[in-house]
Structure formats: structure tokens, C-alpha cells
Amino acid sequence: MSYVDEVLEKVVAKNPAEPEFHQAVKEVLESLRPVIEANEERYRKEALLERLVEPDRQFKFRVPWVDDKGQVQVNTGYRVQFNNSIGPYKGGLRLHPSVNLGIIKFLGFEQIFKNSLTGLPIGGGKGGSDFDPKGKSDREVMAFCQSFMPELCKYIGADTDVPAGDIGTGAREIGYMFGQYKRIKGLYEGVLTGKGLTYGGSLVRTEATGYGLLYLTREMLKCNGHDIAGKTVVVSGAGNVAIYAIEKAQQMGAKVVTCSDSTGWVYDPEGIDLAALKEIKEVKRARLTEYKNYRPNSEYHEGRGVWTVKCDVALPCATQNELHLEDAKTLVSNGCIAVAEGANMPTTMEATEYLQKNGVLFAPGKAANAGGVATSALEMSQNSERLSWTFEEVDSKLQSIMVNIFHNLDDAAKRYGKEGDYVAGANIAGFEKVANAMLAQGVA
Ligand code: NDP
Ligand code: 2IT
């Protein structure tokens, strides 16, 4: 049996009931086959793949807190420190009722390669909780965050592990967590990124994932003879990534006609009204059903459906496995030319393969959404030198990082005879740096 197949089998056997983790490992290892085959003897002897798929350590802990009725609630907290061979662990905290160890492990595993692709010195980690911030008062969210941190703070630090936002964790949650870390440790350090601008945050971090997604998408389109200006774009999600992807797409002259949340989706043929969307989601924390009050000519539909809308470019920006094979078929038959993942692993493997086979340009999340974590690393740099850079300075660094990422994965794909396969390119380019560092640092 090939080394890759052997390791894939072991991952499933050793980590039962973690389907998302299996999926993430399978996608990466499948596309690394040519690299592994070229170095099989050495990698086997070094157990390089076994070491790569086993987190350095994982923490699971109780998070008790008191709700507004005086009732004690209990959630589960997680932090998985996956690989720190190229820098301190770095990755977000997801707060969503669906969170379990397998989901955090898939996200942490993806983060290793994503962080490597940024070219910055950050390792892979991820954490979160099954706590649902939706519908909770600010006081309840603070109570949760203040109970989450006393345990989490034992494992993190500016030079060891630096968490940030993800689904359900935005500036409000990061603020409460930072305040609690500071109280417990008595340390004012860059232990979290995505902080507010008055206490060590970086300009552009809020916008970074969505903006970065568009910088990479524009480069991918340009290198394949297309211009983002004038394109019709469909976006899923209505959170941090989706909102700033829509903003940048509009600034680039594209027309974005959809967005969605977990209850339904909006089709606005004249183009999404960004000010209305920001007010609904960022200020009121309300449902998309409200969008029609601002835009009477738009349509609201329950359930999922953004991929049925005719488009040139599709940007999944909500969550994992939200774009299925059937959706991919619809996109292809509607003439879609490019899909770029703002979310982590939003496209199933079958859908990805179908899109690629049918000539759709496909940018995987670990490359396309790397602008968020890259700007987090820029926030870490600013915290270390105790300075703040201007918006223009951070934004221009973000642009070069995203353009570089695209060319790195394009080149890596070409080196292995897989021109245009950006999934393979991203996995190979991300892996090479981490593998070199692991081998250089000995058995660890
Ligand atoms: P937010 O919490 O800000 O927004 C998430 C959006 O996706 C919301 O509109 C939410 O709807 C929707 N959503 C979440 N879960 C589901 C679900 N199970 N089914 C349907 N819709 C869902 O999160 P972000 O925008 O930060 O994150 C979105 C994606 O981008 C995630 O995959 C995340 O891992 C990834 N990502 C985020 C980065 C960041 O910097 N924030 C960086 C790189 C990747 P509702 O509000 O109704 O739940
Ligand atoms: O998935 C991701 O890259 C993030 N949620 C951002 C992580 C970070 O550390 O900024």
C-alpha cells in the first residue's frame, strides 16, 4: 500500500467519528501524492506524515457560566495546538453549537498549510466552544468569555499560541477575552489578534479575510485572461468574511447579487446594499429577513439556494460543506468561471473535483482566505514593535501577500505537472515549507 493510503487509513482508524478531520486530511494528502512519492523512503523513515496528522496537543475543558436568569450553563471549550514548526500556534476560536473536537481538528490542520502559505512565521492551531453567542445578551457573552479564558490562558501567550476570531467570535468576544487574560496574567501582550484599535488591534484586520479573498480572486482571474470588473458574483454567508468580500468586490466594479445566513438567503438583482447589510448584521445582530425592509425589490428565500443564481464568480463565505455536487453542477451549467473559498472547506470534495474537471478556476480556502490570518500576523508584528501601521501600509502588505500566495501555488502546481490545479498547488506549497522545517528540527 502507498504511504499516503496507509496514513489515511490510520487517521480514520485512530480518530473515529471525526468526518470533517478525515475530509481535510484526505484532501491534503491526496494532492501531496506526487511530492510524497518522490521522497517516499525518507518521509516513511521519518514518519513525517504520521507526525503531521497528529496534533502536538489538544485541550478540552468545562466552561461554566451564569445566564441572565441566574441559571448556570455549561459549555465545552477546545484548543488544538497542531504544529509549531514554523512559528507559534496561530488560528481562530469558533463559537457555534456545532463545534466538536473533529471540527476544531479539521480547522487546525488546514491552518498549518494556510499559515505556511502566507510566508509569515506562524504555526497551526484552532479552538472554540459549542457556546452559541446568537441571541445572548452582552452580559451573557462576557460571562462566557470570562469563564473560557481562565482555562485557555494556561496554554496561550504572545510567543506560544495566539488565538483570534472565527465564526461567532468577533471584536466583542476578543475584547472580553483579552480583558480577562490581562487580569489573570497581569501581562499586556499580543496574545490575541483581531483586537480593537484602541488596545493593540491592527487596521484592516476586520476587513482582511474578505478583502484578501478578492485580491487573490482578481489575480487568479487576471492570470487566466479575465477581469473582475463587471462580473456578477454570488456570495454565501453574511458575517465578517462575506461582508468585506462584498465590499471589496463592489469596489473592484463587480456586482454581488446574493448573501445568506443560517436561516435563509437574499437575492438582490440590483446588487447587495452593503450599508443595509452592515446595519442588520453588525449593528442589530438581526436576521436577513430584515433586508427586504431596506430593499423592497429584493427577494428573501428560506433555506439554502445562493448557488442557483446565475453568476460568473461564486464565493462561499459561510461554513464547511455548504457547496455540494448538485450546486457545482448548477454553477457549471449557469456558466460560472471561478469559485474562491472565503470559508474553510466550504466545497465538498466531489463538488471541487466536478468544478475543476469542468474548467472552473478553483481557489481553495487555505489560499483564498489566508488574508485574515496574514493580517493577524501583521498585528503580532505591530504589537511586538509597539507601533501601529497605517491602513494603507497594512492593506498594501495584504495585497502583496495575496498576490504572492497565488503565484506560489500556481508555480507549485506547474512544478508537479498539475498546471491550473490550485488545490494541489496550495497543498504542495504549504506542505513544502512545513516539511522542511520539521525535518530540519529532528524527531519531535
Ligand atoms: P461569522 O460568524 O462572522 O459569519 C458566519 C456566517 O455564516 C453567518 O452569516 C452565519 O449565519 C453563516 N453560517 C455559519 N454557520 C452556518 C451553518 N452551519 N449553516 C449556514 N450558515 C452558517 O463568521 P466568519 O465570517 O468569520 O467566518 C465564515 C467562514 O470563514 C468560516 O468558515 C470561517 O472559518 C472562515 N474564515 C474566517 C476568517 C476570519 O478572519 N473571520 C478567516 C478565514 C476563514 P448565522 O449568523 O445565521 O449563523
Ligand atoms: O480560519 C482562519 O484563518 C481564521 N479564522 C483567522 C485566524 C487568525 O488567527 O487570524
XYZ file of N, CA and C in Angstrom, residues 165-380:
648
model
N -10.351 35.538 15.948
C -11.765 35.289 15.673
C -11.996 34.180 14.655
N -13.211 33.730 14.602
C -13.714 32.806 13.573
C -15.234 32.912 13.686
N -15.981 31.931 13.207
C -17.441 32.000 13.306
C -17.854 32.289 14.758
N -18.682 33.301 14.933
C -19.223 33.604 16.259
C -18.285 34.383 17.165
N -17.040 34.543 16.758
C -16.082 35.309 17.569
C -15.642 36.524 16.768
N -16.079 37.691 17.226
C -15.703 38.940 16.570
C -15.056 39.861 17.584
N -15.070 41.157 17.282
C -14.375 42.133 18.130
C -14.901 42.117 19.565
N -16.226 41.940 19.731
C -16.795 41.953 21.092
C -16.205 40.816 21.937
N -16.195 39.619 21.381
C -15.716 38.452 22.132
C -14.210 38.565 22.400
N -13.452 39.012 21.387
C -11.998 39.154 21.559
C -11.722 40.175 22.665
N -12.502 41.246 22.713
C -12.323 42.274 23.751
C -12.497 41.683 25.145
N -13.596 40.942 25.362
C -13.838 40.345 26.684
C -12.736 39.343 27.030
N -12.299 38.583 26.049
C -11.262 37.574 26.329
C -9.924 38.247 26.653
N -9.601 39.297 25.900
C -8.335 39.998 26.137
C -8.324 40.605 27.542
N -9.456 41.225 27.915
C -9.564 41.839 29.249
C -9.332 40.809 30.347
N -9.886 39.627 30.164
C -9.758 38.591 31.188
C -8.334 38.021 31.223
N -7.715 37.860 30.072
C -6.331 37.358 30.012
C -5.406 38.313 30.777
N -5.598 39.606 30.514
C -4.779 40.657 31.131
C -4.922 40.616 32.666
N -6.170 40.427 33.127
C -6.414 40.381 34.577
C -5.714 39.187 35.228
N -5.831 38.035 34.554
C -5.285 36.819 35.171
C -3.765 36.831 35.137
N -3.213 37.186 33.981
C -1.766 37.064 33.801
C -0.999 38.323 34.191
N -1.701 39.436 34.244
C -1.015 40.697 34.503
C -0.056 41.064 33.392
N -0.389 40.650 32.201
C 0.510 40.874 31.054
C -0.233 41.634 29.974
N 0.364 42.703 29.462
C -0.234 43.393 28.315
C 0.555 42.965 27.098
N 0.089 41.908 26.447
C 0.853 41.379 25.309
C -0.100 40.981 24.180
N 0.462 40.811 23.009
C -0.348 40.484 21.828
C -0.746 39.025 21.805
N -1.550 38.619 22.786
C -1.904 37.207 22.939
C -3.086 36.805 22.066
N -3.832 37.818 21.620
C -4.970 37.567 20.734
C -4.854 38.560 19.595
N -5.359 38.198 18.415
C -5.438 39.192 17.340
C -6.905 39.407 16.979
N -7.123 40.522 16.229
C -8.495 40.931 15.980
C -8.955 41.840 17.114
N -7.971 42.402 17.835
C -8.298 43.292 18.957
C -8.835 44.634 18.438
N -9.506 45.371 19.324
C -9.988 46.704 18.964
C -8.820 47.650 18.735
N -9.073 48.700 17.954
C -7.975 49.597 17.564
C -7.410 50.383 18.738
N -8.206 50.544 19.813
C -7.708 51.315 20.958
C -6.814 50.489 21.873
N -6.757 49.171 21.673
C -5.915 48.364 22.590
C -5.079 47.324 21.841
N -4.447 47.795 20.752
C -3.452 46.927 20.106
C -3.910 46.218 18.847
N -5.129 46.518 18.398
C -5.595 45.905 17.151
C -4.931 46.539 15.943
N -5.049 45.859 14.794
C -4.462 46.392 13.561
C -5.550 46.901 12.636
N -5.286 48.032 12.012
C -6.162 48.470 10.925
C -6.172 47.368 9.872
N -7.300 47.232 9.167
C -7.510 46.250 8.094
C -7.800 44.823 8.597
N -7.550 44.510 9.898
C -7.816 43.122 10.317
C -9.291 42.768 10.140
N -10.191 43.715 10.446
C -11.627 43.428 10.293
C -11.967 43.064 8.854
N -11.393 43.807 7.921
C -11.726 43.632 6.511
C -10.908 42.525 5.848
N -9.817 42.083 6.529
C -8.729 41.376 5.841
C -9.117 40.091 5.106
N -9.978 39.262 5.713
C -10.264 37.983 5.059
C -11.039 38.223 3.758
N -12.067 39.064 3.848
C -12.875 39.358 2.656
C -12.080 40.102 1.595
N -11.318 41.108 2.021
C -10.506 41.862 1.059
C -9.471 40.934 0.409
N -8.807 40.129 1.251
C -7.778 39.220 0.742
C -8.359 38.245 -0.272
N -9.557 37.780 0.014
C -10.231 36.846 -0.908
C -10.370 37.477 -2.289
N -10.727 38.750 -2.316
C -10.896 39.430 -3.605
C -9.557 39.743 -4.263
N -8.530 40.057 -3.461
C -7.209 40.313 -4.062
C -6.717 39.043 -4.760
N -6.918 37.893 -4.111
C -6.459 36.647 -4.730
C -7.333 36.280 -5.928
N -8.637 36.467 -5.789
C -9.547 36.132 -6.889
C -9.242 36.988 -8.122
N -8.994 38.278 -7.884
C -8.675 39.175 -9.002
C -7.412 38.709 -9.725
N -6.397 38.300 -8.941
C -5.142 37.849 -9.548
C -5.350 36.556 -10.337
N -6.121 35.635 -9.757
C -6.390 34.363 -10.444
C -7.139 34.620 -11.758
N -8.112 35.510 -11.710
C -8.873 35.819 -12.933
C -7.949 36.473 -13.961
N -7.152 37.445 -13.494
C -6.258 38.176 -14.404
C -5.300 37.217 -15.116
N -4.720 36.296 -14.343
C -3.749 35.360 -14.927
C -4.410 34.364 -15.874
N -5.734 34.328 -15.873
C -6.446 33.449 -16.793
C -7.257 34.254 -17.818
N -6.868 35.526 -17.980
C -7.455 36.343 -19.045
C -8.812 36.951 -18.738
N -9.176 37.060 -17.462
C -10.466 37.674 -17.108
C -10.264 38.887 -16.214
N -11.302 39.744 -16.197
C -11.263 40.940 -15.364
C -12.416 40.837 -14.356
N -12.122 41.100 -13.088
C -13.183 41.025 -12.072
C -14.262 42.108 -12.299
N -13.828 43.244 -12.846
C -14.796 44.338 -13.072
C -15.910 43.849 -14.004
N -17.125 44.178 -13.636
C -18.267 43.840 -14.486
C -18.812 42.430 -14.259
N -18.150 41.635 -13.428
C -18.612 40.259 -13.207
C -19.790 40.244 -12.211
N -20.655 39.239 -12.401
C -21.728 39.004 -11.431
C -21.232 37.966 -10.423
N -21.374 38.301 -9.144
C -20.794 37.465 -8.086
C -21.899 36.998 -7.141
N -21.873 35.716 -6.772
C -22.752 35.268 -5.691
C -21.902 34.946 -4.471
N -22.394 35.403 -3.319
C -21.698 35.201 -2.047
C -22.651 34.475 -1.110
N -22.127 33.519 -0.345
C -22.918 32.940 0.748
C -22.357 33.464 2.054
N -23.191 33.447 3.109
C -22.777 33.994 4.394
C -23.147 35.461 4.478
N -23.156 35.972 5.686
C -23.448 37.394 5.907
C -22.696 37.840 7.146
N -21.555 37.197 7.381
C -20.747 37.521 8.553
C -19.527 38.325 8.163
N -18.488 38.231 8.978
C -17.293 39.041 8.763
C -16.694 38.826 7.374
N -16.505 37.587 6.978
C -15.840 37.324 5.699
C -16.723 37.782 4.540
N -18.011 37.402 4.578
C -18.929 37.738 3.486
C -19.051 39.255 3.305
N -19.232 39.979 4.401
C -19.478 41.427 4.302
C -18.309 42.144 3.622
N -17.065 41.789 4.031
C -15.933 42.518 3.445
C -15.509 41.961 2.095
N -15.953 40.747 1.774
C -15.781 40.246 0.403
C -16.714 41.043 -0.518
N -17.937 41.255 -0.057
C -18.905 42.027 -0.861
C -18.389 43.452 -1.052
N -17.878 44.040 0.041
C -17.392 45.426 -0.049
C -16.279 45.552 -1.095
N -15.298 44.641 -1.023
C -14.155 44.754 -1.955
C -14.573 44.413 -3.385
N -15.462 43.427 -3.539
C -15.930 43.069 -4.891
C -16.614 44.283 -5.520
N -17.427 44.961 -4.729
C -18.108 46.161 -5.255
C -17.096 47.244 -5.602
N -16.088 47.425 -4.723
C -15.056 48.441 -5.031
C -14.312 48.115 -6.313
N -14.205 46.821 -6.625
C -13.499 46.406 -7.843
C -14.405 46.434 -9.075
N -15.645 46.852 -8.884
C -16.547 47.001 -10.039
C -17.347 45.761 -10.382
N -17.390 44.793 -9.457
C -18.235 43.612 -9.685
C -19.605 43.863 -9.063
N -20.584 43.043 -9.478
C -21.921 43.191 -8.908
C -22.244 41.945 -8.091
N -22.445 42.135 -6.777
C -22.745 40.991 -5.895
C -24.250 40.935 -5.697
N -24.858 39.795 -6.014
C -26.325 39.741 -6.000
C -26.937 38.875 -4.893
N -26.095 38.171 -4.107
C -26.664 37.344 -3.026
C -25.854 37.437 -1.744
N -26.491 37.058 -0.644
C -25.806 36.724 0.601
C -26.774 35.820 1.366
N -26.282 35.208 2.467
C -27.147 34.254 3.176
C -26.767 34.182 4.645
N -27.697 33.676 5.464
C -27.319 33.304 6.832
C -27.894 31.927 7.106
N -27.880 31.487 8.362
C -28.261 30.096 8.583
C -29.757 29.859 8.441
N -30.544 30.924 8.292
C -31.973 30.670 8.074
C -32.422 30.867 6.622
N -31.756 31.720 5.875
C -32.218 31.945 4.514
C -31.241 32.757 3.689
N -31.679 33.160 2.482
C -30.776 33.906 1.608
C -31.511 35.011 0.867
N -30.712 35.979 0.450
C -31.249 37.155 -0.211
C -30.754 37.200 -1.649
N -31.670 37.532 -2.590
C -31.272 37.818 -3.968
C -31.657 39.257 -4.250
N -30.647 40.063 -4.530
C -30.911 41.464 -4.839
C -30.355 41.750 -6.234
N -31.234 41.724 -7.250
C -30.766 41.831 -8.641
C -30.035 43.133 -8.939
N -30.277 44.171 -8.138
C -29.588 45.449 -8.389
C -28.244 45.517 -7.668
N -27.936 44.487 -6.919
C -26.666 44.484 -6.169
C -26.937 44.699 -4.693
N -26.241 43.922 -3.844
C -26.466 43.994 -2.391
C -26.191 45.412 -1.878
N -27.121 45.902 -1.032
C -26.946 47.200 -0.380
C -26.089 46.966 0.875
N -24.812 47.318 0.767
C -23.851 46.974 1.815
C -24.147 47.702 3.132
N -24.579 48.963 3.023
C -24.865 49.716 4.261
C -26.002 49.034 5.010
N -27.015 48.577 4.269
C -28.142 47.890 4.916
C -27.660 46.589 5.551
N -26.851 45.840 4.822
C -26.356 44.556 5.339
C -25.534 44.756 6.614
N -24.665 45.776 6.592
C -23.842 46.036 7.787
C -24.722 46.412 8.975
N -25.754 47.224 8.717
C -26.611 47.629 9.828
C -27.335 46.413 10.419
N -27.846 45.549 9.531
C -28.586 44.369 10.008
C -27.668 43.439 10.797
N -26.486 43.172 10.249
C -25.624 42.136 10.855
C -24.647 42.679 11.903
N -24.042 43.837 11.631
C -23.005 44.312 12.559
C -23.591 45.136 13.710
N -24.673 45.858 13.433
C -25.238 46.721 14.479
C -26.378 46.005 15.205
N -27.384 45.565 14.434
C -28.561 44.962 15.095
C -28.365 43.497 15.447
N -27.381 42.818 14.861
C -27.195 41.366 15.022
C -28.513 40.644 14.736
N -29.169 41.021 13.630
C -30.504 40.503 13.304
C -30.437 39.496 12.152
N -31.617 39.003 11.725
C -31.703 38.016 10.645
C -31.816 38.712 9.299
N -31.503 37.979 8.223
C -31.569 38.564 6.876
C -32.996 38.838 6.407
N -33.987 38.282 7.123
C -35.379 38.588 6.789
C -35.606 40.105 6.772
N -34.800 40.827 7.554
C -34.947 42.297 7.642
C -34.520 43.032 6.383
N -33.728 42.365 5.529
C -33.143 43.043 4.370
C -34.219 43.650 3.459
N -35.346 42.940 3.349
C -36.437 43.391 2.471
C -37.007 44.752 2.911
N -36.888 45.034 4.224
C -37.365 46.348 4.700
C -36.544 47.484 4.102
N -35.286 47.200 3.792
C -34.412 48.220 3.209
C -34.503 48.210 1.683
N -34.731 47.041 1.098
C -34.698 46.880 -0.370
C -35.944 46.109 -0.820
N -37.058 46.824 -1.038
C -38.323 46.152 -1.382
C -38.250 45.309 -2.656
N -37.309 45.632 -3.577
C -37.232 44.857 -4.822
C -36.404 43.578 -4.707
N -35.866 43.334 -3.510
C -35.064 42.117 -3.350
C -35.972 40.941 -2.979
N -35.387 39.732 -3.073
C -36.152 38.532 -2.698
C -35.499 37.890 -1.487
N -36.331 37.387 -0.552
C -35.802 36.596 0.566
C -36.353 35.181 0.450
N -35.482 34.189 0.550
C -35.913 32.780 0.495
C -35.448 32.062 1.746
N -36.307 31.221 2.287
C -35.897 30.363 3.415
C -34.947 29.286 2.903
N -34.099 28.771 3.789
C -33.244 27.633 3.421
C -32.021 28.063 2.636
N -31.423 27.117 1.880
C -30.220 27.426 1.115
C -30.577 27.573 -0.360
N -29.731 28.247 -1.154
C -30.090 28.411 -2.567
C -29.267 29.416 -3.341
N -28.235 30.025 -2.729
C -27.489 31.059 -3.472
C -26.829 30.492 -4.736
N -26.489 29.197 -4.722
C -25.754 28.643 -5.882
C -26.658 28.426 -7.089
N -27.972 28.643 -6.932
C -28.875 28.504 -8.083
C -28.915 29.789 -8.906
N -28.332 30.855 -8.371
C -28.390 32.146 -9.081
C -27.264 32.214 -10.125
N -27.609 32.618 -11.333
C -26.614 32.685 -12.417
C -25.504 33.679 -12.052
N -24.250 33.231 -12.228
C -23.153 34.120 -11.848
C -21.891 33.791 -12.642
N -20.917 34.717 -12.594
C -19.591 34.455 -13.168
C -18.651 33.901 -12.107
N -18.811 34.422 -10.876
C -17.890 34.066 -9.793
C -18.711 33.714 -8.548
N -18.332 32.605 -7.894
C -19.032 32.203 -6.667
C -18.056 32.218 -5.500
N -18.467 32.845 -4.391
C -17.599 32.978 -3.222
C -18.308 32.419 -1.980
N -18.088 31.142 -1.667
C -18.688 30.590 -0.447
C -17.982 31.124 0.800
N -18.717 31.851 1.649
C -18.102 32.550 2.794
C -18.821 32.252 4.105
N -19.533 31.100 4.211
C -20.272 30.820 5.449
C -19.600 29.741 6.284
N -19.621 28.484 5.793
C -19.148 27.397 6.662
C -18.727 26.181 5.838
N -18.289 25.103 6.522
C -17.802 23.925 5.787
C -18.943 23.170 5.099
N -18.596 22.563 3.986
C -19.522 21.699 3.234
C -20.863 22.364 2.920
N -20.808 23.596 2.463
C -22.030 24.311 2.096
C -22.227 24.351 0.581
N -21.265 23.844 -0.187
C -21.406 23.813 -1.644
C -21.236 22.362 -2.086
N -22.352 21.739 -2.481
C -22.380 20.297 -2.767
C -22.262 20.035 -4.265
N -22.141 18.741 -4.602
C -22.019 18.361 -6.014
C -23.160 18.936 -6.867
N -24.384 18.838 -6.380
C -25.529 19.365 -7.144
C -25.368 20.870 -7.404
N -24.866 21.582 -6.397
C -24.652 23.029 -6.540
C -23.567 23.293 -7.590
N -22.517 22.453 -7.565
C -21.428 22.620 -8.535
C -21.967 22.427 -9.954
N -22.847 21.444 -10.113
C -23.430 21.193 -11.443
C -24.244 22.402 -11.903
N -24.996 22.976 -10.976
C -25.799 24.155 -11.329
C -24.883 25.325 -11.704
N -23.838 25.524 -10.933
C -22.908 26.630 -11.229
C -22.320 26.459 -12.624
N -21.874 25.238 -12.936
C -21.260 24.986 -14.247
C -22.295 25.225 -15.357
N -23.505 24.719 -15.171
C -24.479 24.885 -16.255
C -24.909 26.350 -16.396
N -24.708 27.133 -15.337
C -25.010 28.575 -15.426
C -23.824 29.400 -15.923
N -22.719 28.739 -16.282
C -21.594 29.461 -16.890
C -20.628 30.098 -15.908
N -20.617 29.638 -14.655
C -19.683 30.192 -13.658
C -18.233 29.893 -14.075
N -17.348 30.903 -13.965
C -15.956 30.679 -14.392
C -14.994 30.508 -13.211
N -15.386 30.931 -12.023
C -14.440 30.834 -10.907
C -15.165 30.667 -9.573
N -14.572 29.828 -8.714
C -15.040 29.674 -7.339
C -13.838 29.914 -6.436
N -13.986 30.804 -5.456
C -12.893 31.026 -4.497
C -13.487 30.950 -3.105
N -12.840 30.148 -2.252
C -13.415 29.839 -0.941
C -13.015 30.858 0.123
N -14.004 31.632 0.600
C -13.766 32.540 1.724
C -13.845 31.782 3.037
N -14.712 30.764 3.079
C -14.848 29.941 4.290
C -13.793 28.841 4.274
N -13.711 28.070 5.356
C -12.811 26.923 5.427
C -13.541 25.680 4.954
N -13.035 25.063 3.891
C -13.575 23.816 3.330
C -15.083 23.877 3.023
N -15.555 24.978 2.408
C -16.993 25.071 2.126
C -17.449 24.152 0.991
N -16.502 23.729 0.133
C -16.873 22.930 -1.029
C -16.558 21.468 -0.740
N -17.513 20.574 -0.951
C -17.228 19.152 -0.711
C -16.188 18.678 -1.730
N -15.555 17.538 -1.452
C -14.522 17.046 -2.373
C -15.094 16.720 -3.748
N -16.305 16.138 -3.766
C -16.930 15.784 -5.053
C -17.238 17.056 -5.848
N -17.719 18.073 -5.159
C -18.040 19.331 -5.845
C -16.770 19.975 -6.385
N -15.694 19.943 -5.585
C -14.424 20.533 -6.027
C -13.946 19.835 -7.301
N -13.955 18.501 -7.269
C -13.493 17.749 -8.435
C -14.336 18.064 -9.667
N -15.644 18.150 -9.477
C -16.533 18.446 -10.612
C -16.222 19.824 -11.202
N -16.037 20.803 -10.337
C -15.751 22.166 -10.821
C -14.440 22.170 -11.599
N -13.410 21.522 -11.020
C -12.099 21.519 -11.683
C -12.166 20.791 -13.028
N -12.863 19.658 -13.058
C -12.965 18.889 -14.316
C -13.684 19.681 -15.393
N -14.565 20.568 -14.963
C -15.339 21.341 -15.930
C -14.754 22.728 -16.192
N -13.473 22.873 -15.859
C -12.753 24.086 -16.252
C -13.024 25.317 -15.418
N -13.667 25.128 -14.259
C -13.899 26.293 -13.395
C -12.616 26.560 -12.597
N -12.148 27.809 -12.591
C -10.971 28.161 -11.785
C -11.369 28.008 -10.327
N -10.550 27.279 -9.548
C -10.960 26.980 -8.176
C -9.845 27.308 -7.200
N -10.081 28.299 -6.324
C -9.079 28.682 -5.318
C -9.511 28.148 -3.957
N -8.735 27.221 -3.378
C -9.125 26.626 -2.092
C -8.965 27.606 -0.939
N -9.772 27.395 0.114
C -9.794 28.297 1.262
C -8.428 28.552 1.873
N -7.591 27.515 1.959
C -6.325 27.729 2.672
C -5.453 28.757 1.960
N -5.727 29.015 0.697
C -5.046 30.107 -0.001
C -5.932 31.350 -0.026
N -7.180 31.156 -0.446
C -8.049 32.300 -0.737
C -8.457 33.083 0.512
N -8.569 32.397 1.664
C -8.984 33.142 2.861
C -7.818 33.413 3.816
N -6.596 33.254 3.322
C -5.416 33.425 4.180
C -5.149 34.881 4.562
N -5.864 35.816 3.953
C -5.640 37.232 4.260
C -5.962 37.584 5.701
N -6.901 36.847 6.303
C -7.270 37.123 7.691
C -6.114 36.802 8.622
N -5.619 35.579 8.517
C -4.545 35.192 9.430
C -3.245 35.937 9.088
N -3.061 36.254 7.814
C -1.851 37.013 7.442
C -1.877 38.380 8.131
N -3.041 39.015 8.145
C -3.132 40.325 8.787
C -3.051 40.186 10.305
N -3.493 39.037 10.828
C -3.271 38.758 12.253
C -1.774 38.719 12.543
N -1.010 38.103 11.650
C 0.446 38.050 11.854
C 1.030 39.462 11.768
N 0.455 40.313 10.928
C 0.918 41.707 10.870
C 0.548 42.435 12.171
N -0.589 42.065 12.750
C -0.960 42.636 14.059
C 0.062 42.205 15.122
N 0.498 40.953 15.056
C 1.519 40.471 16.001
C 2.818 41.266 15.846
